mmCIF file of N, CA, C and O in Angstrom:
data_model
loop_
_atom_site.group_PDB
_atom_site.id
_atom_site.type_symbol
_atom_site.label_atom_id
_atom_site.label_comp_id
_atom_site.label_asym_id
_atom_site.label_seq_id
_atom_site.Cartn_x
_atom_site.Cartn_y
_atom_site.Cartn_z
ATOM 1 N N ALA O 215 0.850 -1.205 0.071
ATOM 2 C CA ALA O 215 -0.021 -0.042 0.018
ATOM 3 C C ALA O 215 0.902 1.246 -0.018
ATOM 4 O O ALA O 215 1.918 1.200 0.573
ATOM 5 N N ARG O 216 0.377 2.239 -0.606
ATOM 6 C CA ARG O 216 1.100 3.478 -0.713
ATOM 7 C C ARG O 216 1.574 4.056 0.673
ATOM 8 O O ARG O 216 2.630 4.567 0.808
ATOM 9 N N CYS O 217 0.674 3.914 1.639
ATOM 10 C CA CYS O 217 0.986 4.555 2.980
ATOM 11 C C CYS O 217 2.223 3.903 3.615
ATOM 12 O O CYS O 217 2.906 4.445 4.474
ATOM 13 N N GLN O 218 2.460 2.654 3.228
ATOM 14 C CA GLN O 218 3.562 1.901 3.829
ATOM 15 C C GLN O 218 4.962 2.442 3.293
ATOM 16 O O GLN O 218 5.966 2.187 3.785
ATOM 17 N N CYS O 219 4.861 3.167 2.212
ATOM 18 C CA CYS O 219 6.066 3.790 1.593
ATOM 19 C C CYS O 219 6.405 5.124 2.043
ATOM 20 O O CYS O 219 7.313 5.781 1.653
ATOM 21 N N LYS O 220 5.575 5.740 3.026
ATOM 22 C CA LYS O 220 5.773 7.053 3.588
ATOM 23 C C LYS O 220 6.810 6.973 4.726
ATOM 24 O O LYS O 220 6.386 6.830 5.806
ATOM 25 N N VAL O 221 8.090 6.836 4.334
ATOM 26 C CA VAL O 221 9.167 6.578 5.291
ATOM 27 C C VAL O 221 10.101 7.829 5.092
ATOM 28 O O VAL O 221 10.613 8.078 4.041
ATOM 29 N N ALA O 222 10.403 8.495 6.190
ATOM 30 C CA ALA O 222 11.402 9.596 6.239
ATOM 31 C C ALA O 222 12.729 9.103 5.636
ATOM 32 O O ALA O 222 13.212 8.024 6.021
ATOM 33 N N PRO O 223 13.335 9.916 4.790
ATOM 34 C CA PRO O 223 14.634 9.424 4.191
ATOM 35 C C PRO O 223 15.704 8.963 5.256
ATOM 36 O O PRO O 223 16.326 7.918 5.066
ATOM 37 N N ARG O 224 15.773 9.518 6.329
ATOM 38 C CA ARG O 224 16.824 9.111 7.399
ATOM 39 C C ARG O 224 16.374 7.800 8.008
ATOM 40 O O ARG O 224 17.202 7.170 8.700
ATOM 41 N N GLU O 225 15.129 7.454 7.962
ATOM 42 C CA GLU O 225 14.689 6.095 8.565
ATOM 43 C C GLU O 225 14.589 5.026 7.636
ATOM 44 O O GLU O 225 14.236 3.883 7.971
ATOM 45 N N ARG O 226 14.921 5.275 6.433
ATOM 46 C CA ARG O 226 14.885 4.167 5.324
ATOM 47 C C ARG O 226 15.952 3.143 5.525
ATOM 48 O O ARG O 226 17.080 3.396 5.809
ATOM 49 N N LYS O 227 15.481 1.866 5.330
ATOM 50 C CA LYS O 227 16.405 0.764 5.290
ATOM 51 C C LYS O 227 16.594 0.334 3.887
ATOM 52 O O LYS O 227 15.578 -0.051 3.212
ATOM 53 N N ASN O 228 17.791 0.317 3.441
ATOM 54 C CA ASN O 228 18.024 -0.143 2.052
ATOM 55 C C ASN O 228 17.406 -1.525 1.714
ATOM 56 O O ASN O 228 17.500 -2.435 2.458
ATOM 57 N N CYS O 229 16.910 -1.558 0.462
ATOM 58 C CA CYS O 229 16.188 -2.786 0.086
ATOM 59 C C CYS O 229 16.643 -3.326 -1.291
ATOM 60 O O CYS O 229 16.096 -4.224 -1.732
ATOM 61 N N GLY O 230 17.655 -2.612 -1.805
ATOM 62 C CA GLY O 230 18.070 -3.049 -3.177
ATOM 63 C C GLY O 230 19.530 -2.994 -3.335
ATOM 64 O O GLY O 230 20.287 -3.086 -2.364
ATOM 65 N N TYR O 231 20.053 -2.851 -4.537
ATOM 66 C CA TYR O 231 21.411 -2.770 -4.809
ATOM 67 C C TYR O 231 21.676 -1.445 -5.599
ATOM 68 O O TYR O 231 20.717 -0.914 -6.190
ATOM 69 N N PRO O 232 22.795 -0.869 -5.761
ATOM 70 C CA PRO O 232 23.111 0.312 -6.460
ATOM 71 C C PRO O 232 22.590 0.153 -7.957
ATOM 72 O O PRO O 232 22.861 -0.818 -8.569
ATOM 73 N N GLY O 233 21.801 1.117 -8.374
ATOM 74 C CA GLY O 233 21.267 1.109 -9.732
ATOM 75 C C GLY O 233 20.127 0.297 -9.949
ATOM 76 O O GLY O 233 19.578 0.076 -11.154
ATOM 77 N N ILE O 234 19.460 -0.324 -8.951
ATOM 78 C CA ILE O 234 18.225 -1.147 -9.131
ATOM 79 C C ILE O 234 17.187 -0.231 -9.794
ATOM 80 O O ILE O 234 16.935 0.984 -9.497
ATOM 81 N N SER O 235 16.376 -0.897 -10.689
ATOM 82 C CA SER O 235 15.302 -0.149 -11.346
ATOM 83 C C SER O 235 14.035 -0.211 -10.414
ATOM 84 O O SER O 235 13.858 -0.974 -9.551
ATOM 85 N N ALA O 236 13.170 0.739 -10.712
ATOM 86 C CA ALA O 236 11.835 0.868 -9.901
ATOM 87 C C ALA O 236 11.080 -0.552 -10.044
ATOM 88 O O ALA O 236 10.544 -1.010 -9.115
ATOM 89 N N VAL O 237 11.077 -1.121 -11.222
ATOM 90 C CA VAL O 237 10.382 -2.359 -11.464
ATOM 91 C C VAL O 237 11.053 -3.482 -10.640
ATOM 92 O O VAL O 237 10.235 -4.238 -9.934
ATOM 93 N N GLU O 238 12.287 -3.602 -10.590
ATOM 94 C CA GLU O 238 12.907 -4.688 -9.833
ATOM 95 C C GLU O 238 12.773 -4.372 -8.383
ATOM 96 O O GLU O 238 12.528 -5.399 -7.603
ATOM 97 N N CYS O 239 12.809 -3.110 -7.951
ATOM 98 C CA CYS O 239 12.620 -2.835 -6.488
ATOM 99 C C CYS O 239 11.271 -3.294 -6.068
ATOM 100 O O CYS O 239 11.068 -3.947 -4.966
ATOM 101 N N ARG O 240 10.220 -2.916 -6.922
ATOM 102 C CA ARG O 240 8.786 -3.215 -6.403
ATOM 103 C C ARG O 240 8.581 -4.766 -6.571
ATOM 104 O O ARG O 240 7.774 -5.206 -5.664
ATOM 105 N N LYS O 241 9.192 -5.372 -7.411
ATOM 106 C CA LYS O 241 9.080 -6.865 -7.505
ATOM 107 C C LYS O 241 9.635 -7.420 -6.265
ATOM 108 O O LYS O 241 9.090 -8.538 -5.880
ATOM 109 N N ALA O 242 10.595 -6.955 -5.648
ATOM 110 C CA ALA O 242 11.154 -7.438 -4.243
ATOM 111 C C ALA O 242 10.319 -7.123 -3.160
ATOM 112 O O ALA O 242 10.639 -7.382 -2.000
ATOM 113 N N GLY O 243 9.147 -6.379 -3.416
ATOM 114 C CA GLY O 243 8.307 -5.972 -2.253
ATOM 115 C C GLY O 243 8.715 -4.701 -1.629
ATOM 116 O O GLY O 243 8.336 -4.547 -0.450
ATOM 117 N N CYS O 244 9.548 -3.980 -2.325
ATOM 118 C CA CYS O 244 10.030 -2.744 -1.694
ATOM 119 C C CYS O 244 9.474 -1.523 -2.202
ATOM 120 O O CYS O 244 8.816 -1.550 -3.234
ATOM 121 N N CYS O 245 9.738 -0.297 -1.669
ATOM 122 C CA CYS O 245 9.304 0.964 -2.198
ATOM 123 C C CYS O 245 10.470 1.613 -2.983
ATOM 124 O O CYS O 245 11.589 1.428 -2.669
ATOM 125 N N PHE O 246 10.008 2.415 -3.896
ATOM 126 C CA PHE O 246 10.976 3.093 -4.787
ATOM 127 C C PHE O 246 10.611 4.563 -4.901
ATOM 128 O O PHE O 246 9.433 4.950 -5.099
ATOM 129 N N GLU O 247 11.663 5.393 -4.756
ATOM 130 C CA GLU O 247 11.447 6.761 -4.871
ATOM 131 C C GLU O 247 12.618 7.392 -5.828
ATOM 132 O O GLU O 247 13.747 7.249 -5.428
ATOM 133 N N ALA O 248 12.305 7.917 -6.938
ATOM 134 C CA ALA O 248 13.282 8.350 -7.897
ATOM 135 C C ALA O 248 14.078 9.556 -7.385
ATOM 136 O O ALA O 248 15.256 9.608 -7.644
ATOM 137 N N SER O 249 13.517 10.445 -6.617
ATOM 138 C CA SER O 249 14.180 11.609 -6.047
ATOM 139 C C SER O 249 14.980 11.141 -4.726
ATOM 140 O O SER O 249 14.696 10.107 -4.207
ATOM 141 N N GLY O 250 15.812 11.941 -4.350
ATOM 142 C CA GLY O 250 16.584 11.604 -3.075
ATOM 143 C C GLY O 250 17.967 10.980 -3.395
ATOM 144 O O GLY O 250 18.338 10.831 -4.518
ATOM 145 N N SER O 251 18.586 10.548 -2.385
ATOM 146 C CA SER O 251 19.924 10.013 -2.534
ATOM 147 C C SER O 251 19.778 8.552 -3.251
ATOM 148 O O SER O 251 18.805 7.943 -3.062
ATOM 149 N N SER O 252 20.843 8.239 -3.924
ATOM 150 C CA SER O 252 20.796 6.903 -4.580
ATOM 151 C C SER O 252 20.780 5.729 -3.604
ATOM 152 O O SER O 252 20.299 4.653 -4.043
ATOM 153 N N LEU O 253 21.297 5.917 -2.442
ATOM 154 C CA LEU O 253 21.258 4.801 -1.532
ATOM 155 C C LEU O 253 19.863 4.406 -0.891
ATOM 156 O O LEU O 253 19.600 3.345 -0.592
ATOM 157 N N SER O 254 19.010 5.431 -0.916
ATOM 158 C CA SER O 254 17.625 5.160 -0.272
ATOM 159 C C SER O 254 16.557 5.142 -1.353
ATOM 160 O O SER O 254 15.483 5.405 -0.963
ATOM 161 N N ARG O 255 16.880 4.980 -2.610
ATOM 162 C CA ARG O 255 15.845 4.956 -3.568
ATOM 163 C C ARG O 255 14.946 3.712 -3.458
ATOM 164 O O ARG O 255 13.794 3.782 -3.701
ATOM 165 N N CYS O 256 15.482 2.564 -3.118
ATOM 166 C CA CYS O 256 14.823 1.368 -2.994
ATOM 167 C C CYS O 256 14.862 1.029 -1.421
ATOM 168 O O CYS O 256 15.997 0.720 -1.008
ATOM 169 N N PHE O 257 13.807 1.085 -0.773
ATOM 170 C CA PHE O 257 13.846 0.870 0.643
ATOM 171 C C PHE O 257 12.630 -0.011 1.146
ATOM 172 O O PHE O 257 11.677 -0.127 0.537
ATOM 173 N N ALA O 258 12.773 -0.530 2.358
ATOM 174 C CA ALA O 258 11.900 -1.378 2.935
ATOM 175 C C ALA O 258 10.716 -0.601 3.392
ATOM 176 O O ALA O 258 10.723 0.511 3.891
ATOM 177 N N PRO O 259 9.465 -1.143 3.063
ATOM 178 C CA PRO O 259 8.208 -0.445 3.535
ATOM 179 C C PRO O 259 7.979 -0.547 5.001
ATOM 180 O O PRO O 259 8.622 -1.360 5.643
ATOM 181 N N LYS O 260 7.177 0.276 5.590
ATOM 182 C CA LYS O 260 6.742 0.103 6.994
ATOM 183 C C LYS O 260 5.972 -1.148 7.093
ATOM 184 O O LYS O 260 5.301 -1.654 6.164
ATOM 185 N N PRO O 261 6.071 -1.783 8.270
ATOM 186 C CA PRO O 261 5.255 -3.007 8.382
ATOM 187 C C PRO O 261 3.824 -2.682 8.466
ATOM 188 O O PRO O 261 3.356 -1.671 8.764
ATOM 189 N N LYS O 262 3.021 -3.713 7.937
ATOM 190 C CA LYS O 262 1.586 -3.608 7.832
ATOM 191 C C LYS O 262 1.062 -3.524 9.237
ATOM 192 O O LYS O 262 1.554 -4.283 10.170
ATOM 193 N N LYS O 263 0.060 -2.784 9.523
ATOM 194 C CA LYS O 263 -0.655 -2.719 10.826
ATOM 195 C C LYS O 263 -1.772 -3.801 10.744
ATOM 196 O O LYS O 263 -2.587 -3.797 9.829
ATOM 197 N N VAL O 264 -1.650 -4.683 11.715
ATOM 198 C CA VAL O 264 -2.656 -5.808 11.701
ATOM 199 C C VAL O 264 -3.156 -5.823 13.147
ATOM 200 O O VAL O 264 -2.574 -5.363 14.076
ATOM 201 N N ARG O 265 -4.333 -6.500 13.275
ATOM 202 C CA ARG O 265 -4.905 -6.782 14.593
ATOM 203 C C ARG O 265 -5.553 -8.181 14.588
ATOM 204 O O ARG O 265 -5.991 -8.632 13.477
ATOM 205 N N LYS O 266 -5.622 -8.733 15.765
ATOM 206 C CA LYS O 266 -6.316 -10.082 15.911
ATOM 207 C C LYS O 266 -7.770 -9.738 16.206
ATOM 208 O O LYS O 266 -8.034 -8.892 17.048
ATOM 209 N N VAL O 267 -8.640 -10.514 15.567
ATOM 210 C CA VAL O 267 -10.029 -10.541 15.891
ATOM 211 C C VAL O 267 -10.598 -11.954 15.937
ATOM 212 O O VAL O 267 -10.128 -12.862 15.353
ATOM 213 N N CYS O 268 -11.591 -12.098 16.754
ATOM 214 C CA CYS O 268 -12.309 -13.336 16.821
ATOM 215 C C CYS O 268 -13.426 -13.405 15.743
ATOM 216 O O CYS O 268 -14.208 -12.502 15.604
ATOM 217 N N PRO O 269 -13.262 -14.345 14.811
ATOM 218 C CA PRO O 269 -14.211 -14.387 13.615
ATOM 219 C C PRO O 269 -15.685 -14.526 14.198
ATOM 220 O O PRO O 269 -15.947 -15.225 15.122
ATOM 221 N N ASN O 270 -16.571 -13.755 13.544
ATOM 222 C CA ASN O 270 -17.999 -13.788 13.879
ATOM 223 C C ASN O 270 -18.684 -14.909 13.226
ATOM 224 O O ASN O 270 -19.623 -15.469 13.800
ATOM 225 N N ASN O 271 -18.270 -15.356 12.078
ATOM 226 C CA ASN O 271 -18.865 -16.471 11.373
ATOM 227 C C ASN O 271 -18.489 -17.788 11.921
ATOM 228 O O ASN O 271 -17.250 -18.154 11.859
ATOM 229 N N PRO O 272 -19.382 -18.537 12.657
ATOM 230 C CA PRO O 272 -19.047 -19.869 13.245
ATOM 231 C C PRO O 272 -18.454 -20.854 12.230
ATOM 232 O O PRO O 272 -17.627 -21.672 12.553
ATOM 233 N N ASP O 273 -18.880 -20.731 10.964
ATOM 234 C CA ASP O 273 -18.293 -21.693 9.959
ATOM 235 C C ASP O 273 -16.873 -21.469 9.634
ATOM 236 O O ASP O 273 -16.216 -22.350 9.014
ATOM 237 N N THR O 274 -16.281 -20.348 9.976
ATOM 238 C CA THR O 274 -14.843 -20.102 9.688
ATOM 239 C C THR O 274 -13.938 -20.425 10.834
ATOM 240 O O THR O 274 -12.654 -20.171 10.698
ATOM 241 N N ARG O 275 -14.468 -20.840 11.981
ATOM 242 C CA ARG O 275 -13.700 -21.163 13.081
ATOM 243 C C ARG O 275 -12.702 -22.294 12.907
ATOM 244 O O ARG O 275 -13.052 -23.318 12.339
ATOM 245 N N ARG O 276 -11.461 -22.126 13.311
ATOM 246 C CA ARG O 276 -10.414 -23.217 13.197
ATOM 247 C C ARG O 276 -10.174 -23.607 14.692
ATOM 248 O O ARG O 276 -9.763 -22.784 15.469
ATOM 249 N N ASN O 277 -10.440 -24.847 14.925
ATOM 250 C CA ASN O 277 -10.383 -25.458 16.335
ATOM 251 C C ASN O 277 -8.960 -25.178 16.961
ATOM 252 O O ASN O 277 -7.951 -25.373 16.380
ATOM 253 N N CYS O 278 -9.026 -24.719 18.188
ATOM 254 C CA CYS O 278 -7.832 -24.480 18.917
ATOM 255 C C CYS O 278 -7.889 -25.185 20.222
ATOM 256 O O CYS O 278 -6.970 -25.163 21.048
ATOM 257 N N GLY O 279 -8.859 -25.957 20.526
ATOM 258 C CA GLY O 279 -9.040 -26.660 21.847
ATOM 259 C C GLY O 279 -9.292 -28.092 21.680
ATOM 260 O O GLY O 279 -8.888 -28.830 20.782
ATOM 261 N N PHE O 280 -10.081 -28.549 22.666
ATOM 262 C CA PHE O 280 -10.469 -30.006 22.748
ATOM 263 C C PHE O 280 -11.799 -30.082 23.369
ATOM 264 O O PHE O 280 -12.293 -29.139 23.965
ATOM 265 N N PRO O 281 -12.516 -31.211 23.197
ATOM 266 C CA PRO O 281 -13.894 -31.286 23.747
ATOM 267 C C PRO O 281 -13.798 -31.129 25.237
ATOM 268 O O PRO O 281 -12.978 -31.624 25.893
ATOM 269 N N GLY O 282 -14.680 -30.168 25.776
ATOM 270 C CA GLY O 282 -14.813 -29.930 27.244
ATOM 271 C C GLY O 282 -13.751 -28.852 27.737
ATOM 272 O O GLY O 282 -13.834 -28.498 28.912
ATOM 273 N N ILE O 283 -13.013 -28.227 26.827
ATOM 274 C CA ILE O 283 -12.088 -27.139 27.212
ATOM 275 C C ILE O 283 -13.020 -25.955 27.873
ATOM 276 O O ILE O 283 -13.974 -25.675 27.495
ATOM 277 N N THR O 284 -12.411 -25.433 28.961
ATOM 278 C CA THR O 284 -13.039 -24.301 29.626
ATOM 279 C C THR O 284 -12.600 -23.013 28.902
ATOM 280 O O THR O 284 -11.624 -22.925 28.146
ATOM 281 N N ALA O 285 -13.281 -21.932 29.239
ATOM 282 C CA ALA O 285 -13.064 -20.638 28.564
ATOM 283 C C ALA O 285 -11.743 -20.216 29.058
ATOM 284 O O ALA O 285 -10.895 -19.642 28.312
ATOM 285 N N LYS O 286 -11.377 -20.454 30.316
ATOM 286 C CA LYS O 286 -10.118 -19.979 30.928
ATOM 287 C C LYS O 286 -8.863 -20.771 30.264
ATOM 288 O O LYS O 286 -7.916 -20.139 29.866
ATOM 289 N N GLU O 287 -9.040 -22.092 30.034
ATOM 290 C CA GLU O 287 -8.052 -22.857 29.474
ATOM 291 C C GLU O 287 -7.842 -22.407 27.945
ATOM 292 O O GLU O 287 -6.727 -22.252 27.532
ATOM 293 N N CYS O 288 -8.944 -22.118 27.308
ATOM 294 C CA CYS O 288 -8.858 -21.624 25.883
ATOM 295 C C CYS O 288 -8.165 -20.409 25.801
ATOM 296 O O CYS O 288 -7.216 -20.097 25.007
ATOM 297 N N GLU O 289 -8.538 -19.369 26.663
ATOM 298 C CA GLU O 289 -7.880 -18.060 26.583
ATOM 299 C C GLU O 289 -6.509 -18.109 26.981
ATOM 300 O O GLU O 289 -5.618 -17.326 26.571
ATOM 301 N N ARG O 290 -6.138 -19.089 27.881
ATOM 302 C CA ARG O 290 -4.696 -19.235 28.304
ATOM 303 C C ARG O 290 -3.893 -19.588 27.158
ATOM 304 O O ARG O 290 -2.615 -19.374 27.043
ATOM 305 N N LYS O 291 -4.476 -20.360 26.185
ATOM 306 C CA LYS O 291 -3.823 -20.733 24.925
ATOM 307 C C LYS O 291 -3.653 -19.582 23.886
ATOM 308 O O LYS O 291 -3.087 -19.770 22.918
ATOM 309 N N GLY O 292 -4.340 -18.412 24.228
ATOM 310 C CA GLY O 292 -4.358 -17.321 23.420
ATOM 311 C C GLY O 292 -5.437 -17.373 22.281
ATOM 312 O O GLY O 292 -5.274 -16.712 21.244
ATOM 313 N N CYS O 293 -6.505 -18.201 22.578
ATOM 314 C CA CYS O 293 -7.451 -18.427 21.503
ATOM 315 C C CYS O 293 -8.865 -17.613 21.987
ATOM 316 O O CYS O 293 -9.007 -17.137 23.070
ATOM 317 N N CYS O 294 -9.838 -17.680 21.111
ATOM 318 C CA CYS O 294 -11.134 -17.128 21.310
ATOM 319 C C CYS O 294 -12.003 -18.190 21.848
ATOM 320 O O CYS O 294 -11.833 -19.378 21.529
ATOM 321 N N PHE O 295 -12.961 -17.775 22.717
ATOM 322 C CA PHE O 295 -13.980 -18.777 23.244
ATOM 323 C C PHE O 295 -15.300 -18.244 23.108
ATOM 324 O O PHE O 295 -15.601 -17.076 23.602
ATOM 325 N N ARG O 296 -16.206 -19.015 22.560
ATOM 326 C CA ARG O 296 -17.658 -18.666 22.475
ATOM 327 C C ARG O 296 -18.347 -19.931 22.614
ATOM 328 O O ARG O 296 -18.279 -20.877 21.641
ATOM 329 N N ALA O 297 -19.193 -20.188 23.624
ATOM 330 C CA ALA O 297 -19.921 -21.462 23.947
ATOM 331 C C ALA O 297 -21.140 -21.542 23.118
ATOM 332 O O ALA O 297 -22.162 -21.952 23.576
ATOM 333 N N TYR O 298 -21.121 -21.162 21.835
ATOM 334 C CA TYR O 298 -22.299 -21.314 21.046
ATOM 335 C C TYR O 298 -21.843 -21.181 19.536
ATOM 336 O O TYR O 298 -20.775 -20.634 19.358
ATOM 337 N N PRO O 299 -22.563 -21.557 18.573
ATOM 338 C CA PRO O 299 -23.693 -22.505 18.511
ATOM 339 C C PRO O 299 -23.147 -23.906 18.685
ATOM 340 O O PRO O 299 -21.909 -24.057 18.666
ATOM 341 N N ALA O 300 -24.000 -24.818 18.799
ATOM 342 C CA ALA O 300 -23.641 -26.236 18.909
ATOM 343 C C ALA O 300 -22.994 -26.670 17.500
ATOM 344 O O ALA O 300 -23.423 -26.210 16.476
ATOM 345 N N GLY O 301 -22.171 -27.655 17.569
ATOM 346 C CA GLY O 301 -21.611 -28.292 16.263
ATOM 347 C C GLY O 301 -20.473 -27.564 15.725
ATOM 348 O O GLY O 301 -19.991 -27.971 14.622
ATOM 349 N N VAL O 302 -19.873 -26.564 16.287
ATOM 350 C CA VAL O 302 -18.746 -25.874 15.829
ATOM 351 C C VAL O 302 -17.762 -25.755 16.936
ATOM 352 O O VAL O 302 -18.114 -25.699 18.134
ATOM 353 N N PRO O 303 -16.468 -25.469 16.731
ATOM 354 C CA PRO O 303 -15.571 -25.313 17.818
ATOM 355 C C PRO O 303 -15.879 -24.134 18.608
ATOM 356 O O PRO O 303 -16.222 -23.032 18.114
ATOM 357 N N TRP O 304 -15.827 -24.252 19.931
ATOM 358 C CA TRP O 304 -16.026 -23.199 20.891
ATOM 359 C C TRP O 304 -14.774 -22.493 21.285
ATOM 360 O O TRP O 304 -14.752 -21.342 21.649
ATOM 361 N N CYS O 305 -13.636 -23.126 21.136
ATOM 362 C CA CYS O 305 -12.308 -22.627 21.379
ATOM 363 C C CYS O 305 -11.704 -22.578 19.930
ATOM 364 O O CYS O 305 -11.452 -23.619 19.299
ATOM 365 N N PHE O 306 -11.265 -21.391 19.486
ATOM 366 C CA PHE O 306 -10.815 -21.262 18.073
ATOM 367 C C PHE O 306 -9.902 -20.104 17.929
ATOM 368 O O PHE O 306 -9.748 -19.230 18.804
ATOM 369 N N TYR O 307 -9.056 -20.259 16.843
ATOM 370 C CA TYR O 307 -7.913 -19.298 16.491
ATOM 371 C C TYR O 307 -8.483 -17.868 16.146
ATOM 372 O O TYR O 307 -9.636 -17.827 15.550
ATOM 373 N N HIS O 308 -7.732 -16.840 16.507
ATOM 374 C CA HIS O 308 -8.002 -15.486 15.962
ATOM 375 C C HIS O 308 -7.800 -15.453 14.521
ATOM 376 O O HIS O 308 -7.038 -16.295 13.947
ATOM 377 N N ARG O 309 -8.315 -14.432 13.847
ATOM 378 C CA ARG O 309 -7.942 -14.097 12.384
ATOM 379 C C ARG O 309 -7.171 -12.799 12.567
ATOM 380 O O ARG O 309 -7.451 -12.009 13.404
ATOM 381 N N VAL O 310 -6.204 -12.687 11.653
ATOM 382 C CA VAL O 310 -5.424 -11.441 11.539
ATOM 383 C C VAL O 310 -5.895 -10.646 10.395
ATOM 384 O O VAL O 310 -5.967 -11.135 9.230
ATOM 385 N N VAL O 311 -6.269 -9.416 10.740
ATOM 386 C CA VAL O 311 -6.754 -8.532 9.662
ATOM 387 C C VAL O 311 -5.909 -7.265 9.544
ATOM 388 O O VAL O 311 -5.446 -6.791 10.558
ATOM 389 N N GLU O 312 -5.820 -6.696 8.307
ATOM 390 C CA GLU O 312 -5.085 -5.367 8.205
ATOM 391 C C GLU O 312 -5.889 -4.339 8.651
ATOM 392 O O GLU O 312 -7.152 -4.326 8.393
ATOM 393 N N GLN O 313 -5.293 -3.367 9.170
ATOM 394 C CA GLN O 313 -6.038 -2.121 9.647
ATOM 395 C C GLN O 313 -5.982 -1.028 8.593
ATOM 396 O O GLN O 313 -5.014 -0.944 7.822
#
């Protein structure tokens, strides 16, 4: 995303080699800026902002527990717990979504 490439020149971490083209830089998953010093033209993007959420759709739950697991045991494993509906995992993994 474009916002991931808004990195101050002094904070840029080199991501290419001298003379790298914009196409090759972007193919490597990096940001390219034609202006500025030649050392920081191809640079690493900011990390994506993500957060963990408990999926609302019971059909997308991935089991994280075992039959009879308690809410406390499930949450101790770092997972989500919802004791409903029947027939789907009640202890399940988070989903990671971009912000």
